[in-house]
Amino acid sequence: MNWGGWSDFFAMGGYALYVWGSYAVTLGLMVMEIVLLALRGRSIHGELGRARKRGGP
Amino acid sequence: MLAPWFGVLAAAFCAAGLYIGFFIAPTDHQQGEAYRIIFIHVPAAWMSMFLYLVMAFWAGVGLMFNTRLSGMMASALAPTGALFTFIALWTGSLWGKPTWGTWWVWDARLTSELILLFLYFGFMALQAAIDEPRRADRAGAVLALTGVVNIPIIYFSVRWWNTLHQGASVSLTSAPTMAATMFAGMVVMAFGFWFYSIATALARARCIILERERATDWVADYARVPK
Amino acid sequence: MLPAMRCVIHRDLLLALRRRADVMTMLLFFVIVASLFPLGVGPEPNLLRTIAPGVIWVAALLASMLSLTRMFSADYADGTLEQMLLSSAPLGAIVAAKVTAHWLISGLPLVLMAPVLALQYDLPRPLLEVLTLSLLLGTPVLSLIGAIGAALTLGVRGGGVLLALLVLPLYVPVLVIGAGTVDVAAAGLGAQPYFQLLGALLVVAAAFAPWAIAVALRISIE
Amino acid sequence: MLEVTDLECVRGNRTLFASVGFALRGGELLRAAGANGSGKTSLLRIVCGLLVPTRGEVRWRGSDIRSLREDYGRQLLYVGHANAVKDDLTASENLAVTCTLAGIPASGGQVRAALHRLGLAGCEKLPVRVLSQGQRRRLALARLALGGSVPLWVLDEPFTALDAAAVDCVQTLILEQLGRGAAVIFTTHQDQLAAAVTFCIDLDSRAR
């Protein structure tokens, strides 16, 4: 591997802002999508659960 | 359901891709480390195009055979496709800054990505505007098919426009000389993104199915099973 | 099949004549938008000359989009659209007639008005002809693609803005090639191949659009 | 002539009707009955091909209407709730347009005769804008006077907004058409043509 140490790795040859900027945004958006999906799933199950208690769809 | 399994696969492939990208691929002599953004920019661009085609395919199937499920698959894919297009644009401009000094390069591929993003938003806006789900799916299908016919036309007209006004000096197509490991990194990342989109699409499809079939009986039984 | 198509075109033209104000407002919109740019950009002649084709094309595109929403919504509201769907002629033909009528009402006047506006940008005479010819070939494609959007957003609330969002990305190739032909002609190169390109776009649109409009109408009428 | 098998229609997530089926031969009059919102209009629109049913199919002389499309259009005359008239056009222009669309030959003289028959004698040249709701309904129904050659009529509440004279006129038109061996499907809330109805489908009893 060609990194002197973790500090070089994060400095990314002076382009840290750009490289990590883009990776951070990508990761952030993907995580956000997963979280939104999970919330949507849970709200649906909750709603169906409540509907089942009231008896009827 | 399958979604969690594809999620695990996606995580594995992405990790492998990143590992190759950061630790094995050599530093690029021209652009130094900045080129490492390519490991998400190119796969994201591939995925944005690929997902639109898959979406149009499912939409077409839904239109032809009048099956509701394929219509739902199409609307489940749209947000993920839009996400990848946005990522491709974001990473593209971040990559443009160090190498060409400007945030936005009117390059043929970046511009057609931007138009693809508008197509995605158009699709989602149309689906959101129509209340009746069946009509929303089929209207969306017609728009997706029209869009698919237009994508190659848009790409070539933008490329022709690019050469007309600016000359082909600045363009993403002249990617840095492809070392084997760089290409491998990109392909592995592409697979990672691909599994990721399957996982999100399936999960969102499940939510759409539950939301739309709320009234039918089998949904009520399904809810009784503790999730 | 022909009598039904002729009847639809005749009826739409008659309706447009009876309501001449709509055509006028659209033309005025075209003129105003095209004359706003010099105010914004400054009167400097050769700058205006370079932006002239792009500005006139964008103005023509926006003006023809204005009347798109009315293309089907009036017929949808009073039930004539149902009669068209159940007519003795194939729906594709009826829709083609509707689009031709729309082009005659909103496309052609723009093409006739464009040279007058181009004088504002003191475009030299040969370029004037190239611009008008490119508009003549391009505006029908705009009507065809726009009609798909109009059929899809029929009876949907917020239809106008949604229609623009759907249709504008699809207009990009026509705008790029249309405005581009004038730039190429300005640079002295022959504009002939680009007119063929515009012609090809027109043929593709004319082949694909009526089918898509017919399907979209059948979906929206349910 | 017309076979409808196992028709089901779901609007929103409410099933309007299910397993509706009937066969209609020439000279028969079918009435679709039911309260408001019981799906009468949807049933008629499905029969015309304007609406795709959730299940079941409609066959005209053996072949599915969705494959026939405009050939079926030529055999059909549909008068829905909407009058399908343009306010800016005059009465005779409107009638000429709808007849040409439906594939019925309509010369000037025939158009005038049809308008006379429906009691719109003086209004040929008037723009429809100035006509009353009843007169517009008569204009919409004037097509029937010209549609003698069309084997299937589908009329959605033809008698609404009509005065007694117009109701009689439309009834005689329908009876004449049945005499010519055509089939007619219609809906009404009053009990016009009760005697002539061959069979009636009551959608209230079928709703789930």
XYZ file of C-alpha atoms in Angstrom:
714
model
C 0.000 0.000 0.000
C 1.320 3.419 -0.800
C 0.153 5.496 2.176
C 2.813 6.815 4.517
C 0.356 6.734 7.396
C -3.224 7.549 8.294
C -2.492 11.299 8.174
C -1.398 11.057 4.497
C -4.446 8.974 3.803
C -6.780 11.668 5.091
C -4.802 14.485 3.475
C -5.353 12.713 0.139
C -2.476 14.582 -1.510
C -4.023 17.966 -0.729
C -7.391 17.144 -2.318
C -8.965 15.977 0.927
C -11.855 18.437 0.618
C -12.925 17.211 -2.787
C -12.405 13.491 -2.392
C -13.890 13.232 1.080
C -16.541 15.785 0.230
C -17.915 13.643 -2.536
C -17.622 10.369 -0.573
C -19.261 11.893 2.473
C -22.219 13.176 0.439
C -22.651 9.844 -1.334
C -22.572 7.905 1.925
C -24.852 10.444 3.595
C -27.467 10.278 0.820
C -27.463 6.485 0.779
C -27.842 6.260 4.546
C -30.595 8.874 4.411
C -32.490 6.854 1.810
C -32.238 3.705 3.929
C -33.450 5.551 7.029
C -36.381 7.093 5.133
C -37.347 3.676 3.824
C -37.202 2.127 7.274
C -39.405 4.914 8.680
C -41.880 4.498 5.845
C -42.018 0.739 6.444
C -42.518 1.142 10.163
C -45.297 3.718 9.719
C -47.135 1.386 7.364
C -46.899 -1.529 9.744
C -48.036 0.666 12.594
C -51.021 1.842 10.585
C -51.959 -1.670 9.535
C -51.528 -2.828 13.116
C -53.869 -0.104 14.355
C -56.342 -0.892 11.548
C -56.286 -4.568 12.574
C -57.108 -3.637 16.186
C -60.101 -1.631 14.970
C -61.128 -4.766 13.043
C -61.336 -4.217 9.238
C -58.892 -2.934 6.608
C -37.892 -10.619 2.202
C -34.787 -10.475 0.056
C -34.003 -6.815 0.668
C -31.740 -7.274 3.713
C -29.674 -9.945 1.905
C -29.028 -7.668 -1.043
C -28.171 -4.955 1.462
C -25.433 -7.148 2.956
C -24.112 -8.014 -0.505
C -24.106 -4.335 -1.410
C -22.118 -3.422 1.702
C -19.585 -6.167 0.986
C -19.028 -5.103 -2.623
C -18.820 -1.422 -1.757
C -16.246 -2.119 0.932
C -14.191 -4.215 -1.504
C -14.466 -1.519 -4.168
C -13.357 1.209 -1.771
C -10.504 -0.940 -0.572
C -9.257 -1.434 -4.132
C -9.850 2.198 -4.934
C -7.924 3.604 -2.019
C -5.328 1.054 -1.211
C -4.378 -0.794 -4.356
C -4.868 1.686 -7.161
C -1.695 3.760 -7.706
C -1.682 7.517 -7.495
C -2.481 9.053 -10.827
C 0.508 10.963 -12.236
C -1.535 13.820 -13.674
C -4.248 14.460 -11.128
C -2.648 13.141 -7.979
C -5.241 11.808 -5.556
C -8.202 13.797 -6.870
C -8.984 11.187 -9.478
C -10.092 8.757 -6.725
C -13.494 10.410 -6.912
C -13.879 8.494 -10.168
C -14.586 5.381 -8.092
C -18.029 6.657 -7.250
C -18.589 9.150 -10.057
C -18.456 6.671 -12.942
C -20.375 3.821 -11.239
C -23.038 6.329 -10.141
C -23.341 7.605 -13.727
C -23.610 4.040 -15.040
C -26.236 3.246 -12.421
C -28.286 6.376 -13.160
C -28.504 5.388 -16.831
C -29.011 1.686 -16.073
C -31.768 2.288 -13.500
C -33.682 4.500 -15.933
C -33.571 1.711 -18.516
C -34.726 -0.870 -15.945
C -37.452 1.515 -14.808
C -38.614 2.016 -18.392
C -38.549 -1.756 -18.916
C -40.759 -2.415 -15.882
C -43.012 0.475 -16.891
C -43.348 -0.960 -20.398
C -44.165 -4.417 -19.034
C -46.742 -2.893 -16.694
C -48.329 -1.018 -19.607
C -48.335 -3.981 -21.973
C -49.596 -6.690 -19.655
C -51.559 -4.455 -17.330
C -49.853 -6.010 -14.310
C -49.894 -3.748 -11.263
C -46.738 -5.158 -9.690
C -44.393 -4.080 -12.498
C -45.847 -0.580 -12.351
C -44.981 -0.488 -8.655
C -41.447 -1.724 -9.373
C -40.973 1.180 -11.785
C -42.054 3.772 -9.237
C -39.924 2.011 -6.591
C -36.805 2.389 -8.746
C -37.260 6.064 -9.601
C -36.035 7.695 -6.350
C -32.898 5.522 -6.224
C -32.169 6.362 -9.859
C -32.579 10.063 -9.131
C -30.282 9.670 -6.130
C -27.514 8.162 -8.258
C -27.913 10.850 -10.913
C -27.536 13.517 -8.241
C -24.487 11.717 -6.792
C -22.967 11.517 -10.287
C -23.496 15.262 -10.751
C -22.215 16.143 -7.288
C -19.080 14.038 -7.545
C -18.599 15.224 -11.156
C -18.490 18.862 -10.147
C -16.305 18.115 -7.109
C -13.930 16.289 -9.405
C -14.042 19.144 -11.928
C -12.912 21.725 -9.342
C -9.336 20.452 -8.774
C -8.742 19.253 -12.306
C -10.348 22.056 -14.352
C -10.770 24.758 -11.766
C -14.508 25.236 -12.226
C -17.378 23.702 -10.307
C -19.497 23.087 -13.387
C -18.132 21.955 -16.739
C -20.581 22.088 -19.661
C -19.314 18.724 -20.745
C -21.513 16.502 -22.904
C -21.873 13.711 -20.348
C -22.404 15.953 -17.339
C -25.083 17.964 -19.163
C -26.966 14.865 -20.258
C -26.767 13.628 -16.630
C -28.417 16.906 -15.617
C -31.215 16.378 -18.155
C -31.573 12.787 -16.940
C -32.086 14.195 -13.455
C -34.920 16.383 -14.812
C -36.445 13.306 -16.465
C -36.385 11.493 -13.108
C -37.968 14.459 -11.319
C -40.582 14.705 -14.090
C -41.436 11.040 -13.624
C -41.752 11.322 -9.855
C -43.711 14.582 -10.052
C -46.190 13.037 -12.505
C -46.661 9.999 -10.282
C -47.160 12.201 -7.238
C -49.658 14.490 -8.994
C -52.052 11.726 -10.039
C -54.039 10.379 -7.101
C -55.328 7.156 -8.575
C -52.382 4.717 -8.324
C -53.237 2.652 -11.414
C -53.426 5.706 -13.657
C -50.271 7.143 -12.064
C -48.329 3.979 -12.913
C -49.529 3.830 -16.508
C -49.060 7.561 -17.125
C -45.574 7.282 -15.637
C -44.934 4.331 -17.930
C -45.700 6.371 -21.035
C -43.404 9.143 -19.811
C -40.599 6.663 -19.002
C -40.862 5.075 -22.459
C -40.836 8.484 -24.136
C -37.823 9.372 -22.005
C -35.962 6.219 -22.950
C -36.412 6.964 -26.645
C -35.073 10.447 -26.010
C -31.976 9.585 -23.929
C -29.697 8.630 -26.847
C -31.001 11.600 -28.859
C -30.326 13.963 -25.954
C -26.847 12.512 -25.434
C -25.802 12.880 -29.055
C -27.327 16.330 -29.467
C -25.574 17.556 -26.317
C -22.271 16.014 -27.460
C -22.710 17.634 -30.884
C -23.574 20.916 -29.160
C -20.474 20.576 -27.017
C -18.161 20.114 -29.977
C -19.963 22.927 -31.824
C -19.418 25.621 -29.206
C -16.354 24.705 -27.254
C -14.337 22.229 -29.199
C -13.615 18.848 -27.663
C -10.754 20.114 -25.455
C -12.432 19.657 -22.112
C -14.301 16.413 -21.741
C -14.662 13.659 -19.220
C -14.398 11.026 -21.908
C -10.620 11.374 -21.985
C -10.425 9.559 -18.656
C -6.920 9.066 -17.268
C -5.102 6.035 -18.691
C -6.954 3.091 -17.201
C -4.691 1.040 -14.942
C -6.162 -2.412 -14.441
C -6.729 -1.871 -10.760
C -8.594 1.402 -11.314
C -10.995 -0.255 -13.692
C -11.423 -3.194 -11.309
C -12.197 -0.762 -8.499
C -14.867 0.906 -10.560
C -16.511 -2.354 -11.636
C -16.628 -3.660 -8.059
C -18.109 -0.370 -6.884
C -20.669 -0.577 -9.707
C -21.764 -4.004 -8.462
C -21.940 -2.614 -4.950
C -24.232 0.187 -6.151
C -26.253 -2.298 -8.183
C -26.971 -4.512 -5.178
C -27.698 -1.410 -3.144
C -30.310 -0.247 -5.658
C -31.941 -3.711 -5.757
C -32.160 -3.678 -1.964
C -33.706 -0.190 -1.793
C -36.033 -0.900 -4.724
C -37.343 -4.106 -3.159
C -37.799 -2.460 0.228
C -39.628 0.515 -1.320
C -41.721 -1.824 -3.488
C -42.798 -3.640 -0.321
C -43.877 -0.328 1.214
C -45.763 0.684 -1.945
C -47.535 -2.678 -2.097
C -48.589 -2.383 1.541
C -49.745 1.181 1.082
C -51.772 0.438 -2.035
C -53.251 -2.870 -1.010
C -54.225 -1.600 2.416
C -57.836 -2.521 1.795
C -57.345 -6.093 0.614
C -57.545 -8.926 3.092
C -54.175 -10.507 2.581
C -52.531 -7.312 3.712
C -54.430 -7.424 6.998
C -53.243 -11.011 7.606
C -49.710 -10.017 6.647
C -49.776 -7.293 9.270
C -50.913 -9.727 11.902
C -47.603 -11.591 11.533
C -45.260 -9.693 13.889
C -42.635 -8.045 11.698
C -60.078 8.025 -42.034
C -59.434 11.221 -43.948
C -62.863 12.842 -43.447
C -62.566 12.499 -39.669
C -59.083 14.020 -39.648
C -60.104 16.870 -41.918
C -63.122 17.458 -39.740
C -61.015 17.669 -36.566
C -58.544 20.094 -38.144
C -61.376 22.193 -39.605
C -63.150 22.247 -36.243
C -60.056 23.278 -34.295
C -59.208 26.030 -36.772
C -62.797 27.250 -36.597
C -62.612 27.293 -32.817
C -59.336 29.202 -32.936
C -60.827 31.754 -35.346
C -63.857 32.213 -33.118
C -61.499 32.834 -30.214
C -58.823 34.888 -31.984
C -57.592 36.421 -28.721
C -55.756 33.246 -27.688
C -53.594 33.225 -30.804
C -52.858 36.916 -30.346
C -51.842 36.579 -26.705
C -49.446 33.814 -27.596
C -47.828 35.860 -30.375
C -47.535 38.864 -28.089
C -45.900 36.658 -25.451
C -43.405 35.506 -28.070
C -42.571 39.088 -29.045
C -42.277 40.307 -25.462
C -40.032 37.459 -24.327
C -37.790 37.890 -27.358
C -37.476 41.647 -26.782
C -36.782 41.315 -23.076
C -33.356 39.807 -23.660
C -31.741 42.884 -25.273
C -33.003 44.884 -22.281
C -31.380 42.399 -19.984
C -28.224 41.746 -21.948
C -27.581 45.233 -23.350
C -27.964 46.623 -26.882
C -24.432 45.804 -28.056
C -25.044 44.564 -31.678
C -22.651 41.695 -32.244
C -23.383 40.254 -28.817
C -27.098 40.311 -29.751
C -26.315 38.706 -33.069
C -24.657 35.754 -31.369
C -27.428 35.142 -28.885
C -30.243 35.816 -31.394
C -30.932 32.213 -32.544
C -30.865 30.816 -29.013
C -33.134 33.541 -27.639
C -35.672 33.298 -30.454
C -35.740 29.526 -30.217
C -36.262 29.536 -26.447
C -38.985 32.195 -26.799
C -40.724 30.155 -29.531
C -40.473 27.036 -27.373
C -42.032 28.746 -24.348
C -44.764 30.385 -26.449
C -45.851 27.112 -28.053
C -45.902 25.516 -24.609
C -48.428 28.086 -23.406
C -51.203 26.745 -25.573
C -50.407 23.075 -24.911
C -52.528 22.798 -21.788
C -55.595 23.893 -23.722
C -55.081 21.359 -26.449
C -56.982 18.531 -24.760
C -58.381 20.029 -21.576
C -61.242 21.866 -23.333
C -62.314 18.699 -25.158
C -61.898 16.667 -21.962
C -64.167 19.029 -20.023
C -67.074 19.077 -22.471
C -66.940 15.391 -23.435
C -65.843 15.746 -27.072
C -62.650 13.861 -26.231
C -64.731 10.741 -25.463
C -66.306 11.001 -28.900
C -62.836 11.179 -30.422
C -61.797 8.034 -28.598
C -64.883 6.233 -29.879
C -64.595 7.621 -33.381
C -64.562 5.666 -36.621
C -60.977 6.749 -37.345
C -57.956 5.297 -35.525
C -57.078 7.393 -32.476
C -53.545 7.915 -33.767
C -54.942 9.678 -36.837
C -57.310 11.830 -34.800
C -54.453 12.808 -32.487
C -52.228 13.597 -35.475
C -54.979 15.886 -36.751
C -55.227 17.584 -33.341
C -51.462 18.162 -33.270
C -51.441 19.522 -36.834
C -54.244 21.874 -35.877
C -52.289 22.962 -32.789
C -49.200 23.530 -34.934
C -51.177 25.595 -37.454
C -52.581 27.708 -34.619
C -49.484 28.127 -32.464
C -46.464 26.925 -34.469
C -46.894 28.588 -37.830
C -47.565 32.137 -36.522
C -44.297 31.883 -34.568
C -42.409 30.897 -37.697
C -43.901 33.824 -39.603
C -43.160 36.226 -36.762
C -39.557 35.065 -36.187
C -37.912 37.004 -39.085
C -39.501 40.225 -37.846
C -38.036 39.664 -34.421
C -34.691 38.653 -35.864
C -34.452 42.155 -37.334
C -34.452 43.435 -33.768
C -31.220 41.497 -33.351
C -30.085 42.726 -36.815
C -29.431 39.202 -38.004
C -28.086 39.261 -41.593
C -30.542 38.120 -44.306
C -29.112 34.651 -45.096
C -29.155 33.750 -41.405
C -32.749 34.953 -41.229
C -33.784 32.335 -43.755
C -31.843 29.600 -41.946
C -33.504 30.554 -38.643
C -37.004 30.591 -40.131
C -36.459 27.272 -41.898
C -35.111 25.662 -38.696
C -38.177 26.942 -36.805
C -40.424 25.661 -39.578
C -38.960 22.158 -39.138
C -38.642 22.364 -35.370
C -42.018 23.700 -34.174
C -44.004 20.649 -35.326
C -41.693 18.466 -33.224
C -42.380 20.770 -30.282
C -46.127 20.356 -30.792
C -45.812 16.568 -31.091
C -43.744 16.106 -27.933
C -45.773 18.742 -26.092
C -48.980 16.892 -26.946
C -47.646 13.816 -25.142
C -47.155 15.910 -22.022
C -50.586 17.534 -22.424
C -52.265 14.113 -22.726
C -50.425 12.798 -19.660
C -51.271 15.728 -17.412
C -54.933 15.895 -18.479
C -57.187 16.717 -15.565
C -54.292 16.724 -13.094
C -54.169 19.595 -10.644
C -51.137 21.831 -11.149
C -51.147 20.601 -14.756
C -49.465 23.641 -16.346
C -46.276 23.617 -14.309
C -46.110 19.826 -14.292
C -46.473 19.845 -18.089
C -43.477 22.203 -18.382
C -41.407 19.986 -16.095
C -42.233 16.900 -18.146
C -41.806 18.404 -21.573
C -38.806 20.749 -21.328
C -36.158 18.026 -20.928
C -37.598 16.353 -24.014
C -37.336 19.640 -25.937
C -33.551 19.829 -25.445
C -32.504 17.997 -28.633
C -34.796 20.140 -30.802
C -33.560 23.348 -29.164
C -29.900 22.371 -29.442
C -30.028 21.315 -33.087
C -32.454 24.076 -34.079
C -30.431 26.923 -32.596
C -27.232 25.172 -33.629
C -28.101 25.246 -37.341
C -28.039 29.034 -37.297
C -24.675 29.120 -35.521
C -23.253 26.700 -38.063
C -24.606 28.793 -40.908
C -23.137 31.892 -39.239
C -19.756 30.179 -39.174
C -20.084 29.766 -42.937
C -20.330 25.989 -42.886
C -23.176 24.477 -44.872
C -26.274 24.120 -42.683
C -27.640 21.406 -44.987
C -26.725 18.355 -42.860
C -28.343 19.964 -39.811
C -31.623 20.519 -41.613
C -31.588 16.829 -42.427
C -31.005 16.167 -38.725
C -34.016 18.335 -37.849
C -36.005 16.509 -40.527
C -34.967 13.180 -38.998
C -36.139 14.397 -35.570
C -39.448 15.381 -37.127
C -39.884 11.949 -38.721
C -39.036 10.118 -35.473
C -41.418 12.329 -33.493
C -44.197 11.977 -36.083
C -43.817 8.177 -35.955
C -43.590 7.752 -32.187
C -45.646 10.603 -30.704
C -49.178 9.773 -31.969
C -48.948 6.277 -30.501
C -47.755 7.659 -27.142
C -50.442 10.377 -27.154
C -53.169 7.826 -27.934
C -52.070 5.562 -25.072
C -51.778 8.536 -22.718
C -55.267 9.759 -23.651
C -56.773 6.312 -23.073
C -55.155 6.274 -19.646
C -56.202 9.802 -18.712
C -59.818 9.400 -19.804
C -60.541 6.567 -17.375
C -73.979 -9.467 -31.032
C -72.562 -8.190 -27.769
C -71.342 -10.592 -25.050
C -70.123 -9.332 -21.699
C -68.622 -11.958 -19.382
C -67.709 -11.850 -15.683
C -67.157 -8.087 -15.542
C -65.673 -6.575 -12.373
C -64.969 -2.911 -11.706
C -63.001 -1.463 -8.791
C -62.848 2.304 -8.294
C -60.503 3.617 -5.616
C -60.414 0.504 -3.452
C -64.185 -0.041 -3.552
C -65.605 -2.844 -5.704
C -68.533 -1.305 -7.591
C -69.790 -4.556 -9.051
C -68.502 -8.019 -9.748
C -69.276 -10.970 -12.090
C -71.697 -8.996 -14.285
C -72.423 -10.779 -17.547
C -75.025 -10.592 -20.266
C -75.535 -11.190 -23.979
C -77.368 -8.694 -26.150
C -78.819 -9.494 -29.552
C -80.274 -7.190 -32.196
C -83.585 -5.540 -31.311
C -83.079 -5.922 -27.522
C -83.183 -3.107 -24.982
C -81.054 -3.412 -21.841
C -81.504 -1.121 -18.875
C -78.823 -0.739 -16.223
C -80.475 0.231 -12.949
C -79.125 1.095 -9.505
C -78.755 3.951 -7.064
C -76.358 6.807 -7.660
C -72.762 5.656 -7.444
C -73.643 1.991 -7.939
C -71.429 1.895 -11.041
C -73.990 2.308 -13.841
C -71.874 4.852 -15.686
C -68.739 2.760 -15.178
C -70.525 -0.271 -16.612
C -71.543 1.694 -19.711
C -68.060 3.138 -20.129
C -66.572 -0.368 -19.891
C -68.985 -1.599 -22.557
C -67.893 1.294 -24.800
C -64.205 0.581 -24.170
C -63.520 3.906 -22.464
C -62.740 2.178 -19.171
C -60.661 -0.967 -18.664
C -62.402 -3.394 -16.280
C -60.431 -4.972 -13.425
C -61.576 -8.387 -14.669
C -63.792 -9.814 -17.410
C -64.114 -8.847 -21.060
C -66.492 -7.359 -23.605
C -66.813 -9.095 -26.977
C -68.508 -7.640 -30.064
C -69.538 -10.264 -32.628
C -67.003 -12.626 -31.097
C -63.886 -10.474 -30.907
C -62.633 -8.473 -27.946
C -63.440 -4.775 -28.305
C -59.905 -3.766 -27.292
C -58.529 -5.442 -30.391
C -61.273 -3.911 -32.568
C -60.791 -0.252 -31.413
C -62.028 1.971 -34.266
C -63.968 -0.832 -35.989
C -65.967 -1.077 -32.773
C -66.202 2.733 -32.727
C -67.938 2.598 -36.092
C -70.585 0.227 -34.721
C -71.207 2.292 -31.597
C -72.945 5.544 -30.693
C -72.303 6.770 -27.139
C -74.126 9.636 -25.436
C -72.697 10.173 -21.950
C -73.490 12.595 -19.179
C -71.351 15.197 -20.958
C -73.098 16.594 -24.031
C -69.962 16.690 -26.169
C -70.836 20.036 -27.681
C -68.564 23.025 -28.192
C -69.926 26.371 -26.925
C -68.289 28.408 -29.698
C -69.669 26.313 -32.549
C -73.238 26.607 -33.825
C -75.717 23.766 -33.294
C -75.483 22.475 -36.872
C -71.663 22.633 -36.859
C -71.568 20.668 -33.588
C -73.885 17.983 -34.931
C -71.947 17.735 -38.213
C -68.653 17.315 -36.300
C -69.913 14.587 -33.948
C -71.520 12.690 -36.819
C -68.392 12.788 -38.986
C -66.345 11.643 -35.992
C -68.683 8.738 -35.385
C -68.482 7.836 -39.067
C -72.130 8.671 -39.815
C -72.611 10.519 -43.151
C -74.441 13.777 -42.377
C -75.253 16.259 -45.135
C -76.594 19.757 -44.381
C -80.178 18.674 -45.076
C -79.997 15.631 -42.801
C -78.509 17.770 -40.008
C -81.332 20.296 -40.283
C -83.923 17.511 -40.321
C -82.418 15.943 -37.187
C -82.432 19.291 -35.379
C -86.067 19.864 -36.412
C -86.994 16.425 -35.105
C -85.525 17.232 -31.696
C -87.392 20.541 -31.566
C -84.365 22.761 -32.216
C -85.883 24.230 -35.365
C -84.856 27.887 -34.976
C -81.451 27.376 -33.431
C -79.330 25.908 -36.274
C -77.166 29.012 -36.575
C -77.020 29.936 -32.885
C -73.757 29.314 -30.999
C -74.444 26.661 -28.363
C -73.371 29.143 -25.713
C -76.807 30.784 -25.784
C -78.798 27.502 -25.626
C -80.349 26.226 -22.387
C -79.250 22.998 -20.699
C -82.318 21.185 -22.068
C -81.604 22.373 -25.614
C -77.975 21.265 -25.336
C -79.158 17.802 -24.233
C -81.473 17.696 -27.265
C -78.540 18.660 -29.482
C -76.482 15.839 -27.991
C -79.356 13.420 -28.636
C -79.922 14.742 -32.174
C -77.170 12.308 -33.177
C -79.627 9.482 -32.570
C -81.895 10.798 -35.325
C -78.975 10.407 -37.755
C -77.536 7.229 -36.236
C -80.060 4.841 -37.772
C -77.354 2.713 -39.351
C -75.406 2.217 -36.102
C -76.110 -1.248 -34.607
C -75.350 -0.409 -30.939
C -76.505 2.610 -28.940
C -75.163 3.249 -25.438
C -77.070 6.094 -23.715
C -76.211 7.265 -20.203
C -79.331 8.819 -18.666
C -80.629 10.228 -21.955
C -83.800 11.600 -20.365
C -82.228 13.950 -17.810
C -83.009 17.698 -18.283
C -85.547 16.896 -21.002
C -89.135 18.127 -21.032
C -92.070 15.805 -21.762
C -92.080 16.459 -25.532
C -88.376 15.674 -25.820
C -88.738 12.503 -23.715
C -91.451 11.202 -26.079
C -89.323 12.071 -29.104
C -86.308 10.187 -27.733
C -88.447 7.216 -26.749
C -89.847 6.928 -30.271
C -86.303 7.242 -31.666
C -85.165 4.335 -29.483
C -88.181 2.187 -30.371
C -87.627 2.848 -34.095
C -83.978 1.856 -33.699
C -84.962 -1.375 -31.923
C -87.377 -2.010 -34.779
C -84.442 -1.750 -37.186
C -82.734 -4.604 -35.309
C -80.172 -2.564 -33.388
C -79.346 -3.095 -29.701
C -79.686 -0.294 -27.159
C -78.284 -0.041 -23.627
C -79.444 2.828 -21.444
C -79.822 3.982 -17.864
C -82.621 6.048 -16.335
C -84.034 6.897 -12.923
C -87.597 7.365 -14.048
C -89.313 4.401 -15.687
C -89.398 5.408 -19.330
C -89.614 2.603 -21.864
C -90.415 0.214 -18.995
C -92.589 -1.865 -21.339
C -89.959 -2.247 -24.026
C -87.080 -3.294 -21.732
C -85.967 -6.811 -22.691
C -84.002 -7.316 -19.463
C -82.603 -5.175 -16.719
C -79.383 -5.389 -14.681
C -79.766 -4.073 -11.156
C -76.335 -3.155 -9.860
C -77.459 -2.574 -6.275
C -77.986 -6.266 -5.649
C -74.526 -7.139 -6.979
C -72.405 -4.596 -5.138
C -70.164 -6.277 -2.599
